[in-house]
Amino acid sequence: VRPDGKPLAEKVDAKTKAGTIMRRGIITGKMGTPILTACRVLLQEKLGCIPIVLDDGTLVGIVTESDFARLAVNVLDKRVS
């Protein structure tokens, strides 16, 4: 099954190219995107990560669910202390 839920037209094995199964038209963020906005998009779109790109499309990083969980732990730890 492809990331868009449609069945693959060919058999997938160790020689399958990444382009066969990768998702296209993905949601991205910019370096200046507020983290609250990125988190809301991640939750609303049910994403595991958001690639962060420059204006020319160059990938500069990825914000993940784990990043937000780590941030939440840090914030909560400071409130409890």
PDB file of N, CA, C and O in Angstrom:
ATOM      1  N   VAL A   1       0.850  -1.171   0.000  1.00  0.00           N
ATOM      2  CA  VAL A   1       0.000   0.000   0.000  1.00  0.00           C
ATOM      3  C   VAL A   1       0.901   1.240   0.000  1.00  0.00           C
ATOM      4  O   VAL A   1       1.842   1.325   0.787  1.00  0.00           O
ATOM      5  N   ARG A   2       0.586   2.204  -0.855  1.00  0.00           N
ATOM      6  CA  ARG A   2       1.338   3.457  -0.908  1.00  0.00           C
ATOM      7  C   ARG A   2       0.916   4.364   0.244  1.00  0.00           C
ATOM      8  O   ARG A   2      -0.128   4.130   0.867  1.00  0.00           O
ATOM      9  N   PRO A   3       1.706   5.409   0.535  1.00  0.00           N
ATOM     10  CA  PRO A   3       1.334   6.325   1.623  1.00  0.00           C
ATOM     11  C   PRO A   3      -0.027   6.987   1.440  1.00  0.00           C
ATOM     12  O   PRO A   3      -0.679   7.351   2.415  1.00  0.00           O
ATOM     13  N   ASP A   4      -0.495   7.102   0.184  1.00  0.00           N
ATOM     14  CA  ASP A   4      -1.804   7.715  -0.044  1.00  0.00           C
ATOM     15  C   ASP A   4      -2.946   6.706   0.082  1.00  0.00           C
ATOM     16  O   ASP A   4      -4.103   7.026  -0.150  1.00  0.00           O
ATOM     17  N   GLY A   5      -2.611   5.454   0.473  1.00  0.00           N
ATOM     18  CA  GLY A   5      -3.629   4.434   0.705  1.00  0.00           C
ATOM     19  C   GLY A   5      -3.959   3.592  -0.512  1.00  0.00           C
ATOM     20  O   GLY A   5      -4.680   2.601  -0.411  1.00  0.00           O
ATOM     21  N   LYS A   6      -3.439   3.962  -1.668  1.00  0.00           N
ATOM     22  CA  LYS A   6      -3.712   3.199  -2.881  1.00  0.00           C
ATOM     23  C   LYS A   6      -2.764   2.008  -2.964  1.00  0.00           C
ATOM     24  O   LYS A   6      -1.634   2.065  -2.475  1.00  0.00           O
ATOM     25  N   PRO A   7      -3.210   0.931  -3.597  1.00  0.00           N
ATOM     26  CA  PRO A   7      -2.337  -0.242  -3.709  1.00  0.00           C
ATOM     27  C   PRO A   7      -1.176   0.023  -4.665  1.00  0.00           C
ATOM     28  O   PRO A   7      -1.303   0.788  -5.620  1.00  0.00           O
ATOM     29  N   LEU A   8      -0.043  -0.596  -4.381  1.00  0.00           N
ATOM     30  CA  LEU A   8       1.102  -0.507  -5.282  1.00  0.00           C
ATOM     31  C   LEU A   8       0.830  -1.323  -6.527  1.00  0.00           C
ATOM     32  O   LEU A   8       0.254  -2.400  -6.464  1.00  0.00           O
ATOM     33  N   ALA A   9       1.277  -0.813  -7.655  1.00  0.00           N
ATOM     34  CA  ALA A   9       1.068  -1.506  -8.917  1.00  0.00           C
ATOM     35  C   ALA A   9       2.112  -2.599  -9.128  1.00  0.00           C
ATOM     36  O   ALA A   9       1.937  -3.466  -9.964  1.00  0.00           O
ATOM     37  N   GLU A  10       3.177  -2.535  -8.356  1.00  0.00           N
ATOM     38  CA  GLU A  10       4.250  -3.509  -8.523  1.00  0.00           C
ATOM     39  C   GLU A  10       4.640  -4.108  -7.183  1.00  0.00           C
ATOM     40  O   GLU A  10       4.310  -3.580  -6.127  1.00  0.00           O
ATOM     41  N   LYS A  11       5.378  -5.211  -7.253  1.00  0.00           N
ATOM     42  CA  LYS A  11       5.845  -5.875  -6.044  1.00  0.00           C
ATOM     43  C   LYS A  11       6.973  -5.045  -5.417  1.00  0.00           C
ATOM     44  O   LYS A  11       7.825  -4.523  -6.106  1.00  0.00           O
ATOM     45  N   VAL A  12       6.939  -4.918  -4.100  1.00  0.00           N
ATOM     46  CA  VAL A  12       7.970  -4.174  -3.382  1.00  0.00           C
ATOM     47  C   VAL A  12       8.952  -5.157  -2.765  1.00  0.00           C
ATOM     48  O   VAL A  12       8.564  -6.129  -2.128  1.00  0.00           O
ATOM     49  N   ASP A  13      10.249  -4.890  -2.975  1.00  0.00           N
ATOM     50  CA  ASP A  13      11.293  -5.703  -2.365  1.00  0.00           C
ATOM     51  C   ASP A  13      12.482  -4.808  -2.043  1.00  0.00           C
ATOM     52  O   ASP A  13      12.384  -3.577  -2.129  1.00  0.00           O
ATOM     53  N   ALA A  14      13.606  -5.397  -1.700  1.00  0.00           N
ATOM     54  CA  ALA A  14      14.785  -4.625  -1.297  1.00  0.00           C
ATOM     55  C   ALA A  14      15.317  -3.726  -2.414  1.00  0.00           C
ATOM     56  O   ALA A  14      16.012  -2.752  -2.145  1.00  0.00           O
ATOM     57  N   LYS A  15      14.984  -4.017  -3.665  1.00  0.00           N
ATOM     58  CA  LYS A  15      15.471  -3.210  -4.789  1.00  0.00           C
ATOM     59  C   LYS A  15      14.501  -2.099  -5.187  1.00  0.00           C
ATOM     60  O   LYS A  15      14.801  -1.309  -6.067  1.00  0.00           O
ATOM     61  N   THR A  16      13.353  -2.040  -4.534  1.00  0.00           N
ATOM     62  CA  THR A  16      12.361  -1.008  -4.844  1.00  0.00           C
ATOM     63  C   THR A  16      12.943   0.367  -4.537  1.00  0.00           C
ATOM     64  O   THR A  16      13.555   0.576  -3.496  1.00  0.00           O
ATOM     65  N   LYS A  17      12.765   1.299  -5.443  1.00  0.00           N
ATOM     66  CA  LYS A  17      13.251   2.670  -5.268  1.00  0.00           C
ATOM     67  C   LYS A  17      12.340   3.417  -4.302  1.00  0.00           C
ATOM     68  O   LYS A  17      11.125   3.218  -4.278  1.00  0.00           O
ATOM     69  N   ALA A  18      12.925   4.320  -3.517  1.00  0.00           N
ATOM     70  CA  ALA A  18      12.166   5.107  -2.541  1.00  0.00           C
ATOM     71  C   ALA A  18      11.044   5.882  -3.214  1.00  0.00           C
ATOM     72  O   ALA A  18       9.960   6.050  -2.652  1.00  0.00           O
ATOM     73  N   GLY A  19      11.288   6.367  -4.443  1.00  0.00           N
ATOM     74  CA  GLY A  19      10.284   7.136  -5.161  1.00  0.00           C
ATOM     75  C   GLY A  19       8.995   6.370  -5.421  1.00  0.00           C
ATOM     76  O   GLY A  19       7.942   6.969  -5.628  1.00  0.00           O
ATOM     77  N   THR A  20       9.060   5.053  -5.400  1.00  0.00           N
ATOM     78  CA  THR A  20       7.878   4.231  -5.629  1.00  0.00           C
ATOM     79  C   THR A  20       6.885   4.344  -4.479  1.00  0.00           C
ATOM     80  O   THR A  20       5.675   4.309  -4.696  1.00  0.00           O
ATOM     81  N   ILE A  21       7.393   4.473  -3.277  1.00  0.00           N
ATOM     82  CA  ILE A  21       6.503   4.468  -2.117  1.00  0.00           C
ATOM     83  C   ILE A  21       6.423   5.806  -1.392  1.00  0.00           C
ATOM     84  O   ILE A  21       5.604   5.974  -0.505  1.00  0.00           O
ATOM     85  N   MET A  22       7.274   6.767  -1.777  1.00  0.00           N
ATOM     86  CA  MET A  22       7.291   8.032  -1.040  1.00  0.00           C
ATOM     87  C   MET A  22       6.047   8.854  -1.308  1.00  0.00           C
ATOM     88  O   MET A  22       5.387   8.716  -2.333  1.00  0.00           O
ATOM     89  N   ARG A  23       5.746   9.693  -0.361  1.00  0.00           N
ATOM     90  CA  ARG A  23       4.609  10.600  -0.460  1.00  0.00           C
ATOM     91  C   ARG A  23       5.051  11.863  -1.189  1.00  0.00           C
ATOM     92  O   ARG A  23       6.136  12.377  -0.958  1.00  0.00           O
ATOM     93  N   ARG A  24       4.203  12.370  -2.065  1.00  0.00           N
ATOM     94  CA  ARG A  24       4.477  13.616  -2.780  1.00  0.00           C
ATOM     95  C   ARG A  24       3.487  14.674  -2.310  1.00  0.00           C
ATOM     96  O   ARG A  24       2.456  14.366  -1.735  1.00  0.00           O
ATOM     97  N   GLY A  25       3.799  15.932  -2.560  1.00  0.00           N
ATOM     98  CA  GLY A  25       2.892  16.998  -2.166  1.00  0.00           C
ATOM     99  C   GLY A  25       2.752  17.090  -0.659  1.00  0.00           C
ATOM    100  O   GLY A  25       1.658  17.281  -0.149  1.00  0.00           O
ATOM    101  N   ILE A  26       3.863  16.956   0.041  1.00  0.00           N
ATOM    102  CA  ILE A  26       3.812  16.919   1.499  1.00  0.00           C
ATOM    103  C   ILE A  26       3.664  18.313   2.102  1.00  0.00           C
ATOM    104  O   ILE A  26       3.972  19.317   1.477  1.00  0.00           O
ATOM    105  N   ILE A  27       3.187  18.345   3.326  1.00  0.00           N
ATOM    106  CA  ILE A  27       3.078  19.586   4.083  1.00  0.00           C
ATOM    107  C   ILE A  27       4.450  19.887   4.661  1.00  0.00           C
ATOM    108  O   ILE A  27       5.092  19.014   5.248  1.00  0.00           O
ATOM    109  N   THR A  28       4.901  21.134   4.476  1.00  0.00           N
ATOM    110  CA  THR A  28       6.185  21.556   5.013  1.00  0.00           C
ATOM    111  C   THR A  28       6.010  22.817   5.851  1.00  0.00           C
ATOM    112  O   THR A  28       4.979  23.476   5.777  1.00  0.00           O
ATOM    113  N   GLY A  29       7.024  23.120   6.622  1.00  0.00           N
ATOM    114  CA  GLY A  29       7.049  24.352   7.395  1.00  0.00           C
ATOM    115  C   GLY A  29       8.278  25.154   7.025  1.00  0.00           C
ATOM    116  O   GLY A  29       9.203  24.644   6.380  1.00  0.00           O
ATOM    117  N   LYS A  30       8.293  26.402   7.409  1.00  0.00           N
ATOM    118  CA  LYS A  30       9.439  27.291   7.197  1.00  0.00           C
ATOM    119  C   LYS A  30      10.161  27.486   8.529  1.00  0.00           C
ATOM    120  O   LYS A  30       9.596  27.255   9.597  1.00  0.00           O
ATOM    121  N   MET A  31      11.384  27.979   8.473  1.00  0.00           N
ATOM    122  CA  MET A  31      12.184  28.205   9.681  1.00  0.00           C
ATOM    123  C   MET A  31      11.469  29.135  10.655  1.00  0.00           C
ATOM    124  O   MET A  31      11.581  28.980  11.858  1.00  0.00           O
ATOM    125  N   GLY A  32      10.709  30.097  10.151  1.00  0.00           N
ATOM    126  CA  GLY A  32      10.038  31.062  11.008  1.00  0.00           C
ATOM    127  C   GLY A  32       8.652  30.656  11.475  1.00  0.00           C
ATOM    128  O   GLY A  32       7.967  31.431  12.137  1.00  0.00           O
ATOM    129  N   THR A  33       8.223  29.451  11.148  1.00  0.00           N
ATOM    130  CA  THR A  33       6.900  28.984  11.570  1.00  0.00           C
ATOM    131  C   THR A  33       6.869  28.840  13.098  1.00  0.00           C
ATOM    132  O   THR A  33       7.726  28.167  13.667  1.00  0.00           O
ATOM    133  N   PRO A  34       5.900  29.469  13.761  1.00  0.00           N
ATOM    134  CA  PRO A  34       5.804  29.295  15.218  1.00  0.00           C
ATOM    135  C   PRO A  34       5.593  27.818  15.582  1.00  0.00           C
ATOM    136  O   PRO A  34       4.868  27.097  14.878  1.00  0.00           O
ATOM    137  N   ILE A  35       6.216  27.373  16.679  1.00  0.00           N
ATOM    138  CA  ILE A  35       6.099  25.959  17.039  1.00  0.00           C
ATOM    139  C   ILE A  35       4.663  25.571  17.364  1.00  0.00           C
ATOM    140  O   ILE A  35       4.260  24.435  17.114  1.00  0.00           O
ATOM    141  N   LEU A  36       3.875  26.485  17.882  1.00  0.00           N
ATOM    142  CA  LEU A  36       2.471  26.185  18.159  1.00  0.00           C
ATOM    143  C   LEU A  36       1.723  25.889  16.860  1.00  0.00           C
ATOM    144  O   LEU A  36       0.929  24.943  16.782  1.00  0.00           O
ATOM    145  N   THR A  37       2.006  26.660  15.828  1.00  0.00           N
ATOM    146  CA  THR A  37       1.385  26.421  14.518  1.00  0.00           C
ATOM    147  C   THR A  37       1.805  25.067  13.967  1.00  0.00           C
ATOM    148  O   THR A  37       0.974  24.289  13.493  1.00  0.00           O
ATOM    149  N   ALA A  38       3.100  24.771  14.030  1.00  0.00           N
ATOM    150  CA  ALA A  38       3.601  23.483  13.534  1.00  0.00           C
ATOM    151  C   ALA A  38       2.955  22.325  14.278  1.00  0.00           C
ATOM    152  O   ALA A  38       2.554  21.329  13.669  1.00  0.00           O
ATOM    153  N   CYS A  39       2.815  22.459  15.589  1.00  0.00           N
ATOM    154  CA  CYS A  39       2.199  21.397  16.392  1.00  0.00           C
ATOM    155  C   CYS A  39       0.729  21.220  16.027  1.00  0.00           C
ATOM    156  O   CYS A  39       0.245  20.091  15.900  1.00  0.00           O
ATOM    157  N   ARG A  40       0.025  22.321  15.837  1.00  0.00           N
ATOM    158  CA  ARG A  40      -1.393  22.219  15.457  1.00  0.00           C
ATOM    159  C   ARG A  40      -1.555  21.542  14.101  1.00  0.00           C
ATOM    160  O   ARG A  40      -2.458  20.719  13.914  1.00  0.00           O
ATOM    161  N   VAL A  41      -0.702  21.876  13.146  1.00  0.00           N
ATOM    162  CA  VAL A  41      -0.762  21.245  11.822  1.00  0.00           C
ATOM    163  C   VAL A  41      -0.462  19.761  11.951  1.00  0.00           C
ATOM    164  O   VAL A  41      -1.156  18.919  11.367  1.00  0.00           O
ATOM    165  N   LEU A  42       0.553  19.414  12.725  1.00  0.00           N
ATOM    166  CA  LEU A  42       0.921  18.012  12.928  1.00  0.00           C
ATOM    167  C   LEU A  42      -0.261  17.221  13.470  1.00  0.00           C
ATOM    168  O   LEU A  42      -0.574  16.141  12.975  1.00  0.00           O
ATOM    169  N   LEU A  43      -0.951  17.784  14.463  1.00  0.00           N
ATOM    170  CA  LEU A  43      -2.110  17.103  15.054  1.00  0.00           C
ATOM    171  C   LEU A  43      -3.300  17.064  14.104  1.00  0.00           C
ATOM    172  O   LEU A  43      -3.932  16.017  13.932  1.00  0.00           O
ATOM    173  N   GLN A  44      -3.617  18.205  13.483  1.00  0.00           N
ATOM    174  CA  GLN A  44      -4.777  18.286  12.594  1.00  0.00           C
ATOM    175  C   GLN A  44      -4.646  17.346  11.396  1.00  0.00           C
ATOM    176  O   GLN A  44      -5.605  16.680  11.010  1.00  0.00           O
ATOM    177  N   GLU A  45      -3.450  17.279  10.839  1.00  0.00           N
ATOM    178  CA  GLU A  45      -3.231  16.460   9.646  1.00  0.00           C
ATOM    179  C   GLU A  45      -2.804  15.026   9.979  1.00  0.00           C
ATOM    180  O   GLU A  45      -2.572  14.222   9.090  1.00  0.00           O
ATOM    181  N   LYS A  46      -2.682  14.737  11.274  1.00  0.00           N
ATOM    182  CA  LYS A  46      -2.283  13.408  11.746  1.00  0.00           C
ATOM    183  C   LYS A  46      -0.942  12.990  11.139  1.00  0.00           C
ATOM    184  O   LYS A  46      -0.793  11.901  10.592  1.00  0.00           O
ATOM    185  N   LEU A  47       0.045  13.888  11.262  1.00  0.00           N
ATOM    186  CA  LEU A  47       1.380  13.652  10.725  1.00  0.00           C
ATOM    187  C   LEU A  47       2.329  13.215  11.831  1.00  0.00           C
ATOM    188  O   LEU A  47       2.132  13.546  12.992  1.00  0.00           O
ATOM    189  N   GLY A  48       3.361  12.505  11.464  1.00  0.00           N
ATOM    190  CA  GLY A  48       4.397  12.119  12.410  1.00  0.00           C
ATOM    191  C   GLY A  48       5.549  13.103  12.428  1.00  0.00           C
ATOM    192  O   GLY A  48       6.334  13.141  13.367  1.00  0.00           O
ATOM    193  N   CYS A  49       5.636  13.910  11.359  1.00  0.00           N
ATOM    194  CA  CYS A  49       6.705  14.898  11.282  1.00  0.00           C
ATOM    195  C   CYS A  49       6.355  15.963  10.249  1.00  0.00           C
ATOM    196  O   CYS A  49       5.462  15.767   9.425  1.00  0.00           O
ATOM    197  N   ILE A  50       7.065  17.078  10.342  1.00  0.00           N
ATOM    198  CA  ILE A  50       6.923  18.153   9.367  1.00  0.00           C
ATOM    199  C   ILE A  50       8.319  18.549   8.907  1.00  0.00           C
ATOM    200  O   ILE A  50       9.132  19.023   9.722  1.00  0.00           O
ATOM    201  N   PRO A  51       8.628  18.341   7.632  1.00  0.00           N
ATOM    202  CA  PRO A  51       9.919  18.801   7.115  1.00  0.00           C
ATOM    203  C   PRO A  51       9.957  20.338   7.121  1.00  0.00           C
ATOM    204  O   PRO A  51       8.966  20.984   6.798  1.00  0.00           O
ATOM    205  N   ILE A  52      11.087  20.893   7.509  1.00  0.00           N
ATOM    206  CA  ILE A  52      11.274  22.342   7.522  1.00  0.00           C
ATOM    207  C   ILE A  52      12.184  22.687   6.341  1.00  0.00           C
ATOM    208  O   ILE A  52      13.275  22.119   6.203  1.00  0.00           O
ATOM    209  N   VAL A  53      11.705  23.598   5.502  1.00  0.00           N
ATOM    210  CA  VAL A  53      12.427  23.930   4.272  1.00  0.00           C
ATOM    211  C   VAL A  53      12.673  25.428   4.148  1.00  0.00           C
ATOM    212  O   VAL A  53      11.963  26.237   4.733  1.00  0.00           O
ATOM    213  N   LEU A  54      13.694  25.774   3.362  1.00  0.00           N
ATOM    214  CA  LEU A  54      13.956  27.166   2.997  1.00  0.00           C
ATOM    215  C   LEU A  54      13.007  27.560   1.873  1.00  0.00           C
ATOM    216  O   LEU A  54      12.307  26.714   1.301  1.00  0.00           O
ATOM    217  N   ASP A  55      13.010  28.847   1.514  1.00  0.00           N
ATOM    218  CA  ASP A  55      12.127  29.326   0.446  1.00  0.00           C
ATOM    219  C   ASP A  55      12.362  28.611  -0.877  1.00  0.00           C
ATOM    220  O   ASP A  55      11.444  28.442  -1.671  1.00  0.00           O
ATOM    221  N   ASP A  56      13.595  28.126  -1.104  1.00  0.00           N
ATOM    222  CA  ASP A  56      13.889  27.428  -2.361  1.00  0.00           C
ATOM    223  C   ASP A  56      13.587  25.930  -2.291  1.00  0.00           C
ATOM    224  O   ASP A  56      13.845  25.184  -3.219  1.00  0.00           O
ATOM    225  N   GLY A  57      13.019  25.489  -1.154  1.00  0.00           N
ATOM    226  CA  GLY A  57      12.654  24.083  -1.005  1.00  0.00           C
ATOM    227  C   GLY A  57      13.728  23.213  -0.390  1.00  0.00           C
ATOM    228  O   GLY A  57      13.526  22.019  -0.188  1.00  0.00           O
ATOM    229  N   THR A  58      14.879  23.789  -0.071  1.00  0.00           N
ATOM    230  CA  THR A  58      15.966  23.023   0.536  1.00  0.00           C
ATOM    231  C   THR A  58      15.572  22.569   1.943  1.00  0.00           C
ATOM    232  O   THR A  58      15.165  23.380   2.772  1.00  0.00           O
ATOM    233  N   LEU A  59      15.689  21.282   2.180  1.00  0.00           N
ATOM    234  CA  LEU A  59      15.377  20.716   3.492  1.00  0.00           C
ATOM    235  C   LEU A  59      16.456  21.121   4.489  1.00  0.00           C
ATOM    236  O   LEU A  59      17.648  20.922   4.233  1.00  0.00           O
ATOM    237  N   VAL A  60      16.042  21.700   5.622  1.00  0.00           N
ATOM    238  CA  VAL A  60      17.007  22.091   6.657  1.00  0.00           C
ATOM    239  C   VAL A  60      16.785  21.344   7.966  1.00  0.00           C
ATOM    240  O   VAL A  60      17.601  21.423   8.873  1.00  0.00           O
ATOM    241  N   GLY A  61      15.683  20.619   8.079  1.00  0.00           N
ATOM    242  CA  GLY A  61      15.425  19.857   9.290  1.00  0.00           C
ATOM    243  C   GLY A  61      14.040  19.249   9.273  1.00  0.00           C
ATOM    244  O   GLY A  61      13.282  19.426   8.320  1.00  0.00           O
ATOM    245  N   ILE A  62      13.747  18.494  10.315  1.00  0.00           N
ATOM    246  CA  ILE A  62      12.447  17.844  10.454  1.00  0.00           C
ATOM    247  C   ILE A  62      12.004  17.985  11.903  1.00  0.00           C
ATOM    248  O   ILE A  62      12.770  17.689  12.823  1.00  0.00           O
ATOM    249  N   VAL A  63      10.784  18.458  12.112  1.00  0.00           N
ATOM    250  CA  VAL A  63      10.197  18.528  13.449  1.00  0.00           C
ATOM    251  C   VAL A  63       9.308  17.294  13.600  1.00  0.00           C
ATOM    252  O   VAL A  63       8.452  17.038  12.757  1.00  0.00           O
ATOM    253  N   THR A  64       9.530  16.538  14.659  1.00  0.00           N
ATOM    254  CA  THR A  64       8.815  15.276  14.844  1.00  0.00           C
ATOM    255  C   THR A  64       7.909  15.298  16.066  1.00  0.00           C
ATOM    256  O   THR A  64       8.002  16.193  16.913  1.00  0.00           O
ATOM    257  N   GLU A  65       7.066  14.283  16.150  1.00  0.00           N
ATOM    258  CA  GLU A  65       6.230  14.110  17.342  1.00  0.00           C
ATOM    259  C   GLU A  65       7.098  14.042  18.596  1.00  0.00           C
ATOM    260  O   GLU A  65       6.744  14.592  19.635  1.00  0.00           O
ATOM    261  N   SER A  66       8.225  13.365  18.493  1.00  0.00           N
ATOM    262  CA  SER A  66       9.141  13.240  19.635  1.00  0.00           C
ATOM    263  C   SER A  66       9.670  14.599  20.070  1.00  0.00           C
ATOM    264  O   SER A  66       9.855  14.839  21.271  1.00  0.00           O
ATOM    265  N   ASP A  67       9.924  15.486  19.114  1.00  0.00           N
ATOM    266  CA  ASP A  67      10.384  16.837  19.460  1.00  0.00           C
ATOM    267  C   ASP A  67       9.340  17.559  20.307  1.00  0.00           C
ATOM    268  O   ASP A  67       9.668  18.216  21.300  1.00  0.00           O
ATOM    269  N   PHE A  68       8.078  17.435  19.917  1.00  0.00           N
ATOM    270  CA  PHE A  68       7.011  18.090  20.677  1.00  0.00           C
ATOM    271  C   PHE A  68       6.798  17.431  22.031  1.00  0.00           C
ATOM    272  O   PHE A  68       6.523  18.103  23.023  1.00  0.00           O
ATOM    273  N   ALA A  69       6.931  16.114  22.093  1.00  0.00           N
ATOM    274  CA  ALA A  69       6.806  15.416  23.377  1.00  0.00           C
ATOM    275  C   ALA A  69       7.935  15.851  24.313  1.00  0.00           C
ATOM    276  O   ALA A  69       7.709  16.107  25.500  1.00  0.00           O
ATOM    277  N   ARG A  70       9.164  15.969  23.782  1.00  0.00           N
ATOM    278  CA  ARG A  70      10.307  16.422  24.576  1.00  0.00           C
ATOM    279  C   ARG A  70      10.077  17.842  25.088  1.00  0.00           C
ATOM    280  O   ARG A  70      10.342  18.154  26.250  1.00  0.00           O
ATOM    281  N   LEU A  71       9.555  18.700  24.225  1.00  0.00           N
ATOM    282  CA  LEU A  71       9.250  20.070  24.616  1.00  0.00           C
ATOM    283  C   LEU A  71       8.201  20.092  25.736  1.00  0.00           C
ATOM    284  O   LEU A  71       8.344  20.836  26.713  1.00  0.00           O
ATOM    285  N   ALA A  72       7.171  19.270  25.597  1.00  0.00           N
ATOM    286  CA  ALA A  72       6.117  19.210  26.618  1.00  0.00           C
ATOM    287  C   ALA A  72       6.689  18.759  27.961  1.00  0.00           C
ATOM    288  O   ALA A  72       6.348  19.321  29.005  1.00  0.00           O
ATOM    289  N   VAL A  73       7.557  17.768  27.950  1.00  0.00           N
ATOM    290  CA  VAL A  73       8.177  17.293  29.189  1.00  0.00           C
ATOM    291  C   VAL A  73       8.994  18.408  29.828  1.00  0.00           C
ATOM    292  O   VAL A  73       8.918  18.635  31.040  1.00  0.00           O
ATOM    293  N   ASN A  74       9.771  19.141  29.020  1.00  0.00           N
ATOM    294  CA  ASN A  74      10.580  20.240  29.557  1.00  0.00           C
ATOM    295  C   ASN A  74       9.709  21.330  30.178  1.00  0.00           C
ATOM    296  O   ASN A  74      10.002  21.829  31.266  1.00  0.00           O
ATOM    297  N   VAL A  75       8.632  21.693  29.503  1.00  0.00           N
ATOM    298  CA  VAL A  75       7.732  22.724  30.011  1.00  0.00           C
ATOM    299  C   VAL A  75       7.048  22.253  31.293  1.00  0.00           C
ATOM    300  O   VAL A  75       6.980  22.986  32.286  1.00  0.00           O
ATOM    301  N   LEU A  76       6.573  21.019  31.293  1.00  0.00           N
ATOM    302  CA  LEU A  76       5.894  20.483  32.480  1.00  0.00           C
ATOM    303  C   LEU A  76       6.853  20.342  33.661  1.00  0.00           C
ATOM    304  O   LEU A  76       6.489  20.607  34.802  1.00  0.00           O
ATOM    305  N   ASP A  77       8.098  19.916  33.387  1.00  0.00           N
ATOM    306  CA  ASP A  77       9.089  19.814  34.452  1.00  0.00           C
ATOM    307  C   ASP A  77       9.331  21.160  35.125  1.00  0.00           C
ATOM    308  O   ASP A  77       9.451  21.250  36.339  1.00  0.00           O
ATOM    309  N   LYS A  78       9.394  22.226  34.331  1.00  0.00           N
ATOM    310  CA  LYS A  78       9.633  23.553  34.868  1.00  0.00           C
ATOM    311  C   LYS A  78       8.448  24.034  35.718  1.00  0.00           C
ATOM    312  O   LYS A  78       8.630  24.743  36.703  1.00  0.00           O
ATOM    313  N   ARG A  79       7.239  23.626  35.350  1.00  0.00           N
ATOM    314  CA  ARG A  79       6.050  24.039  36.104  1.00  0.00           C
ATOM    315  C   ARG A  79       5.936  23.286  37.423  1.00  0.00           C
ATOM    316  O   ARG A  79       5.393  23.790  38.388  1.00  0.00           O
ATOM    317  N   VAL A  80       6.411  22.051  37.457  1.00  0.00           N
ATOM    318  CA  VAL A  80       6.339  21.237  38.666  1.00  0.00           C
ATOM    319  C   VAL A  80       7.428  21.656  39.653  1.00  0.00           C
ATOM    320  O   VAL A  80       7.228  21.620  40.855  1.00  0.00           O
ATOM    321  N   SER A  81       8.563  22.063  39.156  1.00  0.00           N
ATOM    322  CA  SER A  81       9.710  22.425  40.017  1.00  0.00           C
ATOM    323  C   SER A  81       9.452  23.680  40.791  1.00  0.00           C
ATOM    324  O   SER A  81       8.814  24.580  40.521  1.00  0.00           O
TER     325      SER A  81
END
